[in-house]
Every structure is written in structure tokens, then in C-alpha cells.
Coordinates of C-alpha atoms in Angstrom, one line a residue:
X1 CA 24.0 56.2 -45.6
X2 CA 26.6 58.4 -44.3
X3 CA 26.8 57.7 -40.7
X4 CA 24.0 57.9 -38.7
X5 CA 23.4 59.5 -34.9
X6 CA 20.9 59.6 -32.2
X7 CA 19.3 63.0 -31.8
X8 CA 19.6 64.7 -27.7
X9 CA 19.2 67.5 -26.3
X10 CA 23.2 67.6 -25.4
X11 CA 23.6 68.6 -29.2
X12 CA 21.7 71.6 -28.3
X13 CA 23.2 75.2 -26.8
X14 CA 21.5 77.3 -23.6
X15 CA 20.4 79.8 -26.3
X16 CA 18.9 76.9 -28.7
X17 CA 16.7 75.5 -25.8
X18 CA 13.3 77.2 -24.4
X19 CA 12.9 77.7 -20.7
X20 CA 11.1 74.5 -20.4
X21 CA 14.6 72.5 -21.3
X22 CA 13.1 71.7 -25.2
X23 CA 14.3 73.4 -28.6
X24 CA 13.5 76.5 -28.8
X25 CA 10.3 77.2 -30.4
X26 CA 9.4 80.3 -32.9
X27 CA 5.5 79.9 -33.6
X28 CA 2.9 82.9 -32.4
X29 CA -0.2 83.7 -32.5
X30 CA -0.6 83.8 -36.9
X31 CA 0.9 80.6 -36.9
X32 CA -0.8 79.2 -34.4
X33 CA -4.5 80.7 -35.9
X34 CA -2.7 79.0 -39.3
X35 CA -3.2 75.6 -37.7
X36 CA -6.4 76.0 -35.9
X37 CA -8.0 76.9 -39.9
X38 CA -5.5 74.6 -41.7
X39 CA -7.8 71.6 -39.4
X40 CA -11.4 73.2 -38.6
X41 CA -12.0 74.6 -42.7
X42 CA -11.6 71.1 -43.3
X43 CA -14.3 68.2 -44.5
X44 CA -16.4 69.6 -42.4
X45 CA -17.6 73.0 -44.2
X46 CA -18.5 71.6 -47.5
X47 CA -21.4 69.4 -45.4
X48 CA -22.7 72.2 -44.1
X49 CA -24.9 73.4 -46.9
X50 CA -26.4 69.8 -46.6
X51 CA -26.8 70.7 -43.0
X52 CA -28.5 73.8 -43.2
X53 CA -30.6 72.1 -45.6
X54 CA -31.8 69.6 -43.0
X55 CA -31.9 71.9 -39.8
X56 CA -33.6 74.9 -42.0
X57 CA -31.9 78.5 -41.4
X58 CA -33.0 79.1 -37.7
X59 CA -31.8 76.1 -36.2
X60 CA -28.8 75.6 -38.6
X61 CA -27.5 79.4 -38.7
X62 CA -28.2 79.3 -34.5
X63 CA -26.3 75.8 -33.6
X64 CA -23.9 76.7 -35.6
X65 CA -23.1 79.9 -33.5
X66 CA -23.6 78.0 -30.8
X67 CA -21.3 75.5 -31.1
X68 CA -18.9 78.0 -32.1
X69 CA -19.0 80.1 -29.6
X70 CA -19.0 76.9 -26.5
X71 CA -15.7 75.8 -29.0
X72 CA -13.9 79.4 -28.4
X73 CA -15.1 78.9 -24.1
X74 CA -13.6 75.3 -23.9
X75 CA -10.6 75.9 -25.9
X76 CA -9.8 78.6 -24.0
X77 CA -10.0 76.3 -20.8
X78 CA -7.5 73.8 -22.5
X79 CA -5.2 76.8 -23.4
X80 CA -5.3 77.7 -19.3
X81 CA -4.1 74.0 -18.1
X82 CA -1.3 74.2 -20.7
X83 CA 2.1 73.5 -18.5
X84 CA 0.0 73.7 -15.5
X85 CA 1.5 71.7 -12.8
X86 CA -1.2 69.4 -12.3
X87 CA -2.0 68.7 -15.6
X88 CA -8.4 57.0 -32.0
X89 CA -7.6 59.4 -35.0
X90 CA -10.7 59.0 -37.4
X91 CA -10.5 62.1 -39.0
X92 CA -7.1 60.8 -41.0
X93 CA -9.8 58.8 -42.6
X94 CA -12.4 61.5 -43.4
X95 CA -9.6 63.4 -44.5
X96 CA -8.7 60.5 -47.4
X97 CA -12.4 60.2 -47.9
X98 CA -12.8 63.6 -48.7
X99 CA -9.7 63.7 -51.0
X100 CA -10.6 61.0 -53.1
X101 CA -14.1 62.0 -53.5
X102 CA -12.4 65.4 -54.8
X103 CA -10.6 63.5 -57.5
X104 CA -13.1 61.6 -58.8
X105 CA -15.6 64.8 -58.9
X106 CA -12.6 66.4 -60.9
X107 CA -12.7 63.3 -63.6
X108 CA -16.3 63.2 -63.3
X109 CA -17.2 66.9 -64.4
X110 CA -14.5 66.7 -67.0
X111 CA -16.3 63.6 -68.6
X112 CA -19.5 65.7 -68.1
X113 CA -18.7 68.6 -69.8
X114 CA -17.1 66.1 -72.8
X115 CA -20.7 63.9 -73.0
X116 CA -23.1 66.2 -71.2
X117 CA -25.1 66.0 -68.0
X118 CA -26.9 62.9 -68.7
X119 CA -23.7 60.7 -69.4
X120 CA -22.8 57.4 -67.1
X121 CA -20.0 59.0 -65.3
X122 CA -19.6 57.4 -62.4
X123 CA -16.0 56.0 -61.6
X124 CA -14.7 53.5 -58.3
X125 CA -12.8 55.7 -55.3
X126 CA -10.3 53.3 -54.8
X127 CA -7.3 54.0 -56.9
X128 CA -7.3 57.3 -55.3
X129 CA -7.5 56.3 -51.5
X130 CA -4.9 54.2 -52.6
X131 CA -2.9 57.3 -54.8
X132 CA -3.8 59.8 -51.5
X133 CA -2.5 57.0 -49.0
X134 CA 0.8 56.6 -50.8
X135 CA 1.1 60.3 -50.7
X136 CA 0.6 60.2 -46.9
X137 CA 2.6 57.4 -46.4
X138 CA 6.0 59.7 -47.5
X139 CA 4.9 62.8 -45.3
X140 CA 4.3 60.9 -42.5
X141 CA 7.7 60.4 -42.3
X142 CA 8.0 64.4 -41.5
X143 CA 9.5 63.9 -37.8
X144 CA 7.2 66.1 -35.7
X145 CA 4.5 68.9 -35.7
X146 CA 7.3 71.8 -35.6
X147 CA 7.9 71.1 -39.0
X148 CA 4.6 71.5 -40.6
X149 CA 4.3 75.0 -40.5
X150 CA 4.4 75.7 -44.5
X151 CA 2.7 72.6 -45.3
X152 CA 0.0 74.1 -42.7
X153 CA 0.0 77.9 -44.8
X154 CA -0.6 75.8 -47.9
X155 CA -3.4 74.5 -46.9
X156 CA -5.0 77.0 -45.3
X157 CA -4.9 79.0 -47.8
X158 CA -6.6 76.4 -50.2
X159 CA -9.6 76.6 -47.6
X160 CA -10.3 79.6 -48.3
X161 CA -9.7 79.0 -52.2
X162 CA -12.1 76.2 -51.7
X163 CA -15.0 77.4 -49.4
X164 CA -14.7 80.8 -51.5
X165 CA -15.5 78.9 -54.6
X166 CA -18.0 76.9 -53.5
X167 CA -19.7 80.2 -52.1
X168 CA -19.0 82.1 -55.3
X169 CA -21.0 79.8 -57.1
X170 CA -23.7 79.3 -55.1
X171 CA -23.9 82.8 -55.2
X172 CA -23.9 83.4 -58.9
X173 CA -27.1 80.7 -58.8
X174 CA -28.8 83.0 -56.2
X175 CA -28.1 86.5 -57.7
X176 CA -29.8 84.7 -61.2
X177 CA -32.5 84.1 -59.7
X178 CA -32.1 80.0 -60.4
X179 CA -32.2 79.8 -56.6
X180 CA -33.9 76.7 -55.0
X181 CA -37.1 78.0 -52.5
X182 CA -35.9 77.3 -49.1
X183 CA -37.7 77.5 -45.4
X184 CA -36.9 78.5 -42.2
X185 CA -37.6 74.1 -40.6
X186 CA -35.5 72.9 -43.8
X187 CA -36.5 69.8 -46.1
X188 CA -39.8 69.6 -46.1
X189 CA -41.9 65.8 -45.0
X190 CA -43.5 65.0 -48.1
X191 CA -43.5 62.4 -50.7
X192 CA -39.8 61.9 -50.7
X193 CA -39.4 62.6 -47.1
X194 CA -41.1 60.8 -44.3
X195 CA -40.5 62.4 -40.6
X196 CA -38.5 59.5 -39.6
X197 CA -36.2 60.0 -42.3
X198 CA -35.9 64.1 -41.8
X199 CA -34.9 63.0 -37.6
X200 CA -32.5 60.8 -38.7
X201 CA -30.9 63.6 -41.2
X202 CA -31.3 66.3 -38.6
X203 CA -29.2 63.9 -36.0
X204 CA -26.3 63.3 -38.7
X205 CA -26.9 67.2 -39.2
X206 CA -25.8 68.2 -36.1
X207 CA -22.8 65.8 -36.2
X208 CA -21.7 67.7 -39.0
X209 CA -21.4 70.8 -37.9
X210 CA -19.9 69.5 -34.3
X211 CA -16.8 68.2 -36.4
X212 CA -16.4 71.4 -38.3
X213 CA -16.1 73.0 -34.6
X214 CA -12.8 69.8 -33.3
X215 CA -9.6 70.4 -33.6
X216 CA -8.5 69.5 -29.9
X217 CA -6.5 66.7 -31.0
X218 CA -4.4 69.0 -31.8
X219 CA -4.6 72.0 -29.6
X220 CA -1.6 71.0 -28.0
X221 CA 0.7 70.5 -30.3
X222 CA -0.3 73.9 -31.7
X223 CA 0.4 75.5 -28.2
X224 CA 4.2 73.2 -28.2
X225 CA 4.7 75.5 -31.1
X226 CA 4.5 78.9 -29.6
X227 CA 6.9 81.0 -27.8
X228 CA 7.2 80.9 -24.6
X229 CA 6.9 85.3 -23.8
X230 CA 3.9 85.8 -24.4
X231 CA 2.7 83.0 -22.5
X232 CA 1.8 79.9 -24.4
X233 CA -1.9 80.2 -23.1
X234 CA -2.5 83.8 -23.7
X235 CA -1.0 83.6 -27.8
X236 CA -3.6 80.5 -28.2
X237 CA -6.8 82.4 -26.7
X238 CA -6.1 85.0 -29.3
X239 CA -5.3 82.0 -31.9
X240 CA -9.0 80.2 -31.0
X241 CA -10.6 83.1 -31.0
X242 CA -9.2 84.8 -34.2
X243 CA -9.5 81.2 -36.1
X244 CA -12.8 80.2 -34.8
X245 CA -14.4 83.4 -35.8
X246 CA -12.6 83.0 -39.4
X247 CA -14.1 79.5 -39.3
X248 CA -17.5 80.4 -38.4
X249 CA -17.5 83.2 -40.8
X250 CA -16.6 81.2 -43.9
X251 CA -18.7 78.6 -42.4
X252 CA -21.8 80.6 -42.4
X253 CA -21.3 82.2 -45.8
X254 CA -20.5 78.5 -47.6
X255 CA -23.8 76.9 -45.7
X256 CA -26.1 79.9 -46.3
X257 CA -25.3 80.2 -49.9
X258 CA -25.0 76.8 -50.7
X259 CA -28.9 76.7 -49.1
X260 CA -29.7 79.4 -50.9
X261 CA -29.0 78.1 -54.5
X262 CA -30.1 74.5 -53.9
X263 CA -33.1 74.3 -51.7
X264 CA -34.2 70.8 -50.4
X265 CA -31.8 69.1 -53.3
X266 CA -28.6 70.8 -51.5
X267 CA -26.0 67.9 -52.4
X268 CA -23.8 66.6 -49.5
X269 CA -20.9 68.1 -50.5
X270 CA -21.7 71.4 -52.6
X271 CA -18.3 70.6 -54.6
X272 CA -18.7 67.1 -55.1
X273 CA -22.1 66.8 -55.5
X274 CA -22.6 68.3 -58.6
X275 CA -25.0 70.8 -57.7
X276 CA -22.7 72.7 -60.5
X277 CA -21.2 71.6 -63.5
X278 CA -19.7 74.8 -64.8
X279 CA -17.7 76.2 -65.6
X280 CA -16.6 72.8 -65.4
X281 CA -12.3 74.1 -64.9
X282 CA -13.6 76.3 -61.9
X283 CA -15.5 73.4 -60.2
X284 CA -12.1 71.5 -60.6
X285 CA -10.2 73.9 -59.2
X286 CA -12.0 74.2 -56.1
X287 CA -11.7 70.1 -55.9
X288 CA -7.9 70.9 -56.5
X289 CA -8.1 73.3 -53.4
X290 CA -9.7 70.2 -51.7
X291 CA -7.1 68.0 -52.3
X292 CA -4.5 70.3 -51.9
X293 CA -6.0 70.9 -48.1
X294 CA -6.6 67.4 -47.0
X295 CA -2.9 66.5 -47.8
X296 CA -1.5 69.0 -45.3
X297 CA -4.6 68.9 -42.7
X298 CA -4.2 64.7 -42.4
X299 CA -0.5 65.6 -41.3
X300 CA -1.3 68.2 -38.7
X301 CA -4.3 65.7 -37.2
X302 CA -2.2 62.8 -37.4
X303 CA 1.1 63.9 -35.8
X304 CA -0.3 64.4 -32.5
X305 CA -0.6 60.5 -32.2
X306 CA 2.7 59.8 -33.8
X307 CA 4.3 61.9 -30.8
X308 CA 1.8 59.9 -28.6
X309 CA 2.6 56.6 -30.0
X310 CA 6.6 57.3 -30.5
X311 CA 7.1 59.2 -26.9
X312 CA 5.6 56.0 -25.1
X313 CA 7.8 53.5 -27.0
X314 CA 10.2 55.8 -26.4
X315 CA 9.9 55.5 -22.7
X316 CA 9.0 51.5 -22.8
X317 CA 12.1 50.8 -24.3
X318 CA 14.7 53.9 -23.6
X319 CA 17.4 51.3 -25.0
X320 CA 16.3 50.0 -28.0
X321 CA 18.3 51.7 -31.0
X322 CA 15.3 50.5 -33.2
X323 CA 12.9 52.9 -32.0
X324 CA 15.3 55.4 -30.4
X325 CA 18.1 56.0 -33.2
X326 CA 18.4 58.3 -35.9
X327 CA 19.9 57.5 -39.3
X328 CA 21.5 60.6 -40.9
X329 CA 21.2 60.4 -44.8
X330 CA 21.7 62.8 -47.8
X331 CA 20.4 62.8 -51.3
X332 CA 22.3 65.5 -53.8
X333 CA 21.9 68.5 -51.5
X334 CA 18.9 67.0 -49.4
X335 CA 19.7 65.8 -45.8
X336 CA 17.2 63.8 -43.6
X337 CA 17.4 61.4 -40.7
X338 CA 15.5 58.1 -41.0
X339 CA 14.0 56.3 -37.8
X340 CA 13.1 52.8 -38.6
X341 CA 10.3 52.6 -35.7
X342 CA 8.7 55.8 -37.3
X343 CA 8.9 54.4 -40.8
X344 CA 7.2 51.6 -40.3
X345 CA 4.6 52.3 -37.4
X346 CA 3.4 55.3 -39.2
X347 CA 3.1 53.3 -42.9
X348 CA 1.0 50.4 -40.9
X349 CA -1.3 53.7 -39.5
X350 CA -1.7 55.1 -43.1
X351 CA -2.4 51.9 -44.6
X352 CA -5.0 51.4 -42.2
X353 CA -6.7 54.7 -42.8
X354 CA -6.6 54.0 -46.5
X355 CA -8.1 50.3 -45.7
X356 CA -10.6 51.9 -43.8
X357 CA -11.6 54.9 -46.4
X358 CA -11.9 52.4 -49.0
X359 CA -14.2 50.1 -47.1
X360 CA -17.0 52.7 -45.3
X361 CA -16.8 55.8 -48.3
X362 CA -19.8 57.7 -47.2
X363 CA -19.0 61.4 -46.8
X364 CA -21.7 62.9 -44.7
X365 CA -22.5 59.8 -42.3
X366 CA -19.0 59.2 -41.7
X367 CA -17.8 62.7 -41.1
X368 CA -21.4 63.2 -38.5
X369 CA -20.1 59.9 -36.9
X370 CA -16.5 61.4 -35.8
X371 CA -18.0 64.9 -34.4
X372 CA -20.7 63.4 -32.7
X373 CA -17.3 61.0 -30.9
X374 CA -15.2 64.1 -31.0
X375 CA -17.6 66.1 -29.8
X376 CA -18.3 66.1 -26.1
X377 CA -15.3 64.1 -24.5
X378 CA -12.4 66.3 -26.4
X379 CA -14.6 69.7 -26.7
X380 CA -16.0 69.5 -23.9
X381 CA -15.8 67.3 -21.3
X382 CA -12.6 67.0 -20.6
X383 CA -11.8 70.6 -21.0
X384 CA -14.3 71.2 -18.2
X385 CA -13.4 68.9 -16.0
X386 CA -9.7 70.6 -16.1
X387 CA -11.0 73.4 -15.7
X388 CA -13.0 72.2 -12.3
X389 CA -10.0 70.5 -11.1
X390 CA -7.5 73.8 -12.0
X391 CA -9.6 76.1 -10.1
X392 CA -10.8 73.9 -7.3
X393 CA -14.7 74.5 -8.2
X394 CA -16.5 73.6 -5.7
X395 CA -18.9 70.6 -6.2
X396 CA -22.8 71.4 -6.7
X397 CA -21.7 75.4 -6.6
X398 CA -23.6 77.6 -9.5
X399 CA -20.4 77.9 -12.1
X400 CA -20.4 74.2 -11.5
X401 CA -23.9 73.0 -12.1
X402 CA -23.6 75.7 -15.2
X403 CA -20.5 73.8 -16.1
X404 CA -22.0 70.1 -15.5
X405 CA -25.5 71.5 -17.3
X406 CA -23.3 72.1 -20.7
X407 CA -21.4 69.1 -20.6
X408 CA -24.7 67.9 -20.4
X409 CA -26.6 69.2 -23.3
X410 CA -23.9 68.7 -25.4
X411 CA -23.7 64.9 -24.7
X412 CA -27.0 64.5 -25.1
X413 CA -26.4 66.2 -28.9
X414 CA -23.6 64.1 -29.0
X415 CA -25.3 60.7 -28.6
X416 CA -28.2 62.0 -30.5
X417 CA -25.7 62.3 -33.3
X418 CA -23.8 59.2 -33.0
X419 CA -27.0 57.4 -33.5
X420 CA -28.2 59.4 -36.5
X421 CA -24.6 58.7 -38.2
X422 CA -24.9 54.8 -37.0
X423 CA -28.5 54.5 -38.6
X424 CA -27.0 56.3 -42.0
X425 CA -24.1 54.5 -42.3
X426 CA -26.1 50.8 -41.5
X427 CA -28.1 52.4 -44.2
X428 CA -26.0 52.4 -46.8
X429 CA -23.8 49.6 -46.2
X430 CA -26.7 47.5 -47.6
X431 CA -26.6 49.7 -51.0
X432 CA -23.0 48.3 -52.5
X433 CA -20.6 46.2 -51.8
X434 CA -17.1 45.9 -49.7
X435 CA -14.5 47.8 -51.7
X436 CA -16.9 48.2 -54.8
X437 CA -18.5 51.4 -54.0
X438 CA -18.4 53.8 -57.4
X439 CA -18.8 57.7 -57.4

């Protein structure tokens, strides 16, 4: 160690600080758009396929615009209660999920294209939940959102290499005419479907295409990023609008396709689910792009609640130099500050997420369950009620029975969801065993 120093704002000049009394911040409206893809082109888009599949192409292409389109309305209603005067993080384990089920799918096609299609290649998640949470436990230790900008490029830029891929594919199995037939209700009841079962997949459906729509755990800490001229609020409508539209794009091209070549057998995850096999290097590549992606998107989800957690202990103990002091160190040519409170709260929070991935692995159950609780309280209900309070609505008024009539409907998908994901996931917890479950 070579001395060590508590960071304030004292250390800062008039022309370093914004004109709210914090550092001065430098991100616009591309950065800003960065972060809104780098979280909603997440885990979310390579269930849509499967989605699609279930809902069949009016209902899926439709609520997907839908949900869209509410996502732009209520994000803009955050974006307006942003410095006004008056003013649990699940998908840290979808993300590891969703990693580690990229890793195995890379060792699984490799040992597929060694010993063919029909080989036993089926392989236990765990030692890369554990591989990813290691990983996570080191950049957790990056000190706030500010500083994730690059990581955020990177992996938004492996969305697209991802969804592109996926879609690519899919494409290729279309234009060859080795397309699955498809319909306009989705799966078809038959032998291997009874109606209960195709409800019970149209209710974890919708879930999964809610969660590709969240990202208001961090809307926030996006908008603490911008400038202050332009407005804060003004730079993050353009930013929702410009990165929902590329999400909903990308989304509807990945989900169609992905129908498209598969039919009623459209895998889970069109990547991981080995609707392709080759060229088995490409397929890897886009699991790369996966991996590559959840690494930086956990960060940008899961710093919101580090600030949360560290700015109350902060406050609660104001004295104590063992949440409140900085170490300063330097390695060769590397300097960094080291916070022991930080260190060690946020390695107990990734070694709970990697606990937690390793002990309920299901991909599309899990990832319904956190939109249909992501959903309507942080998309919006809340957003609507600020919005009622900011403008002084008046109760039982026309905007706000419209208002209280979508909070509604979208509850009622909500629960409708949660249930579906609850039934799935009680489902399969009978199939394998704690900590044992092999891709």
C-alpha cells in the first residue's frame, strides 16, 4: 500500500463539479442509448423465438410491440421526475445463468462436431457459474456506474454480434427451404401438447418478452451519467427511444427467424439449444458473444444496488473508516483505491448470485419469473404513479382512469406470468437434483 485517503468532494475544483455539486459528468445521449442496449439485448432476446413459438406470430409479433411501445411511454415518465423536487437484483442471476449455459453449449457443439449429433454430450453447469462468478467477483470491485462505459460498448456490441448470428442462421434454414411449418396461434394441442400445457407456456411466454422490455433498475444511473445541458431528461427520451426501437427491431428479426426455421420444436434458447450445430465455430462464436455480453451487462444491472446498498451505509455510519475510507494502491503502472466495505459486501452479493444460478438453472422459467416481477411495479407502476403525483392528475379524471386502466392490464399480465414461471419452475425442480443439474 502506499498511503491511502478518503475520497470528497473538497478534492474537486468549481470547473470539475456539475451544477448539481457532483463530479462532473460527460455521458450523452450515444452513451446513454449504449446502456439502455448493453441491458435490454440481453437474456431476454434469445427466448424469444421460443416465445413466438408459443404465442404464434399475431399475438407474439403484436405484444411484443406493445410492450415496447408502453416501455418507451413509461420510461419517458421516469426520465420527467429525474431531479424533480419532489421526487432485489435477480437478473445478476439470469445473467450467470445465461453465461454458463453459453459455455457449456460451446463445449457441447465442439464434442458434437468431434462424435456427431447422436453423442452423450451433456456436461454439469457448475464449474462455470462458479468460473463466471469469480469473474464478477473482480469487476464488482469497479467503484461506480461512471466507470462502466467501455465495458458497456463491449458488450453491446456483442448483442448485436450475437442476435445477428442467431438470426443469420435461422435465416440460412429458411431461405433452404429446411424451414419448420409454423401458424399464426403457435404450438399446436396435440399429442405432445395438451391445452393446459400450451397456457402454462403462453403465461412464461409473456414473461419473457416483459423482461426483454426492463431495464429501470437502471434508468437512473444511466440519466447520473449524462450531462447536465441538454437536460438530463430530454438526452434519455432520445436514449429510450433510440434504444428501444434498436431493441425491438433486433428483437423482432431474432424471434421471427428463429420461428421461422424451427417451427413448434423452436429450442428455448436458439443459441443454446442446438437448433444448429454448424458450422459448429460460428455457433461458438455467437456463445462467445453471449458470454462476452453477460460479463459487462451483470455490472451495469448490478451497480445500481451497490450505490443503493453503499450510499445507505454510508449515511448509517458517516464515521466508520471501514465503510467510508479509501485505500490508494498501485501495481507497476496501475493505480486503484480499495474500500474494504465494497470488497467484501459486493463478493458476499456475487457469491450469492452464483449460489443461486447453480441451484434453480432453468433458462426460460427463470428469466419469465423476473419480467413478470420486474414488470409492472418498476415499468409501470411506479413510473405512473410519479407521473400522477408530478403533474397533480386529478383522481378519477380521463388521463387518470387511462393511466390506472394500463397499470391495470399490465398487472394482470404480470401475475398471469408470475404464475406460469412458478408452475414451470415447480416443474422441473422435480426432474434433477440440487446442484446436479447437467446441460
Amino acid at each position: 500500500m502506499e498511503g491511502e485517503k478518503v475520497v470528497s468532494m473538497k478534492e474537486y475544483s468549481n470547473e470539475e463539479v456539475d451544477d448539481d455539486g457532483r463530479i462532473k459528468r460527460t455521458g450523452n445521449v450515444l452513451t446513454a442509448t449504449t446502456h439502455v442496449i448493453t441491458v435490454v439485448v440481453g437474456a431476454g432476446v434469445l427466448a424469444l423465438a421460443w416465445a413466438i413459438a408459443q404465442l404464434g406470430w399475431i399475438a407474439g409479433i403484436t405484444i411484443m410491440i406493445t410492450f415496447s411501445s408502453i416501455s418507451i411511454y413509461t420510461y419517458n415518465l421516469i426520465a420527467d421526475c429525474y431531479r424533480y423536487p419532489d421526487p432485489v437484483n435477480g437478473l445478476t442471476v439470469g445473467y450467470t445463468i445465461t453465461s454458463s449455459t453459453s459455455m457449456v453449449a460451446i463445449k457441447k457443439v465442439i464434442c458434437f462436431h468431434k462424435n456427431g449429433h447422436g453423442a452423450y454430450c451433456k456436461f454439469s453447469n457448475n464449474p462455470y457459474i462458479i468460473g463466471f462468478g469469480i469473474v464478477q467477483i473482480f469487476l464488482s470491485q469497479i467503484p461506480n456506474f461512471h466507470k462502466l462505459t467501455l465495458i458497456s460498448i463491449i458488450a453491446a456490441i456483442s448483442s448485436f454480434g450475437y442476435a445477428l448470428i442467431g438470426s443469420g442462421l435461422s435465416l440460412v434454414v429458411v431461405i433452404s427451404g429446411k424451414g419448420e411449418p409454423t401458424r399464426w396461434s403457435g404450438v399446436k394441442v396435440g399429442p405432445g401438447l395438451s391445452r393446459e400445457d400450451k397456457v402454462w407456456k403462453i403465461l412464461t411466454a409473456l414473461g419473457n418478452i416483459a423482461l426483454a422490455c426492463t431495464y429501470s433498475t437502471v434508468v437512473y444511473d444511466i440519466m447520473d451519467t449524462l450531462k447536465s445541458y441538454p437536460p438530463e431528461s430530454k438526452q434519455m427520451k432520445k436514449a429510450n427511444v433510440l434504444g428501444i426501437i434498436t431493441m425491438t427491431t433486433l428483437f423482432l428479426l431474432c424471434a421471427s427467424l428463429g420461428y421461422a426455421a424451427f417451427g413448434d420444436h423452436t429450442p428455448g434458447n436458439i443459441l443454446t439449444g442446438f437448433g444448429f450445430y454448424e458450422p459448429f465455430w460460428l455457433v461458438s462464436l455467437g456463445n462467445v458473444c453471449i458470454i462476452i455480453h453477460m460479463v459487462g451487462a451483470y455490472q451495469v444491472l448490478a451497480q445500481p444496488l451497490f450505490r443503493i446498498v453503499e450510499m445507505g451505509a454510508n449515511m448509517k455510519w458517516p464515521r466508520s473508516s471501514f465503510i467510508n475510507k479509501e485505500y490508494a494502491n498501485k501495481i507497476c503502472s496501475f493505480s486503484f483505491n480499495i474500500n474494504m466495505f465494497r470488497l467484501i459486501w459486493r463478493t458476499i452479493f456475487v457469491i450469492m448470485a452464483t449460489v443461486m444460478a447453480m441451484a434453480m438453472p432453468f433458462f426460460n422459467e427463470f428469466l419469465s419469473l423476473l419480467g413478470a416481477f420486474g414488470f409492472w411495479p418498476l415499468v409501470i407502476f411506479f413510473p405512473i404513479q410519479m407521473h400522477i403525483s408530478q403533474k397533480q392528475i386529478n383522481k378519477f379524471s380521463l388521463k387518470w382512469c387511462v393511466l390506472q386502466l394500463l397499470s391495470f392490464v399490465c398487472f394482470m399480465i404480470s401475475a398471469c406470468a408470475g404464475i406460469g414461471a412458478v408452475h414451470g419452475i415447480c416443474k422441473n425442480i422435480t426432474k434433477y437434483k440440487l446442484f446436479m443439474y447437467k446441460q
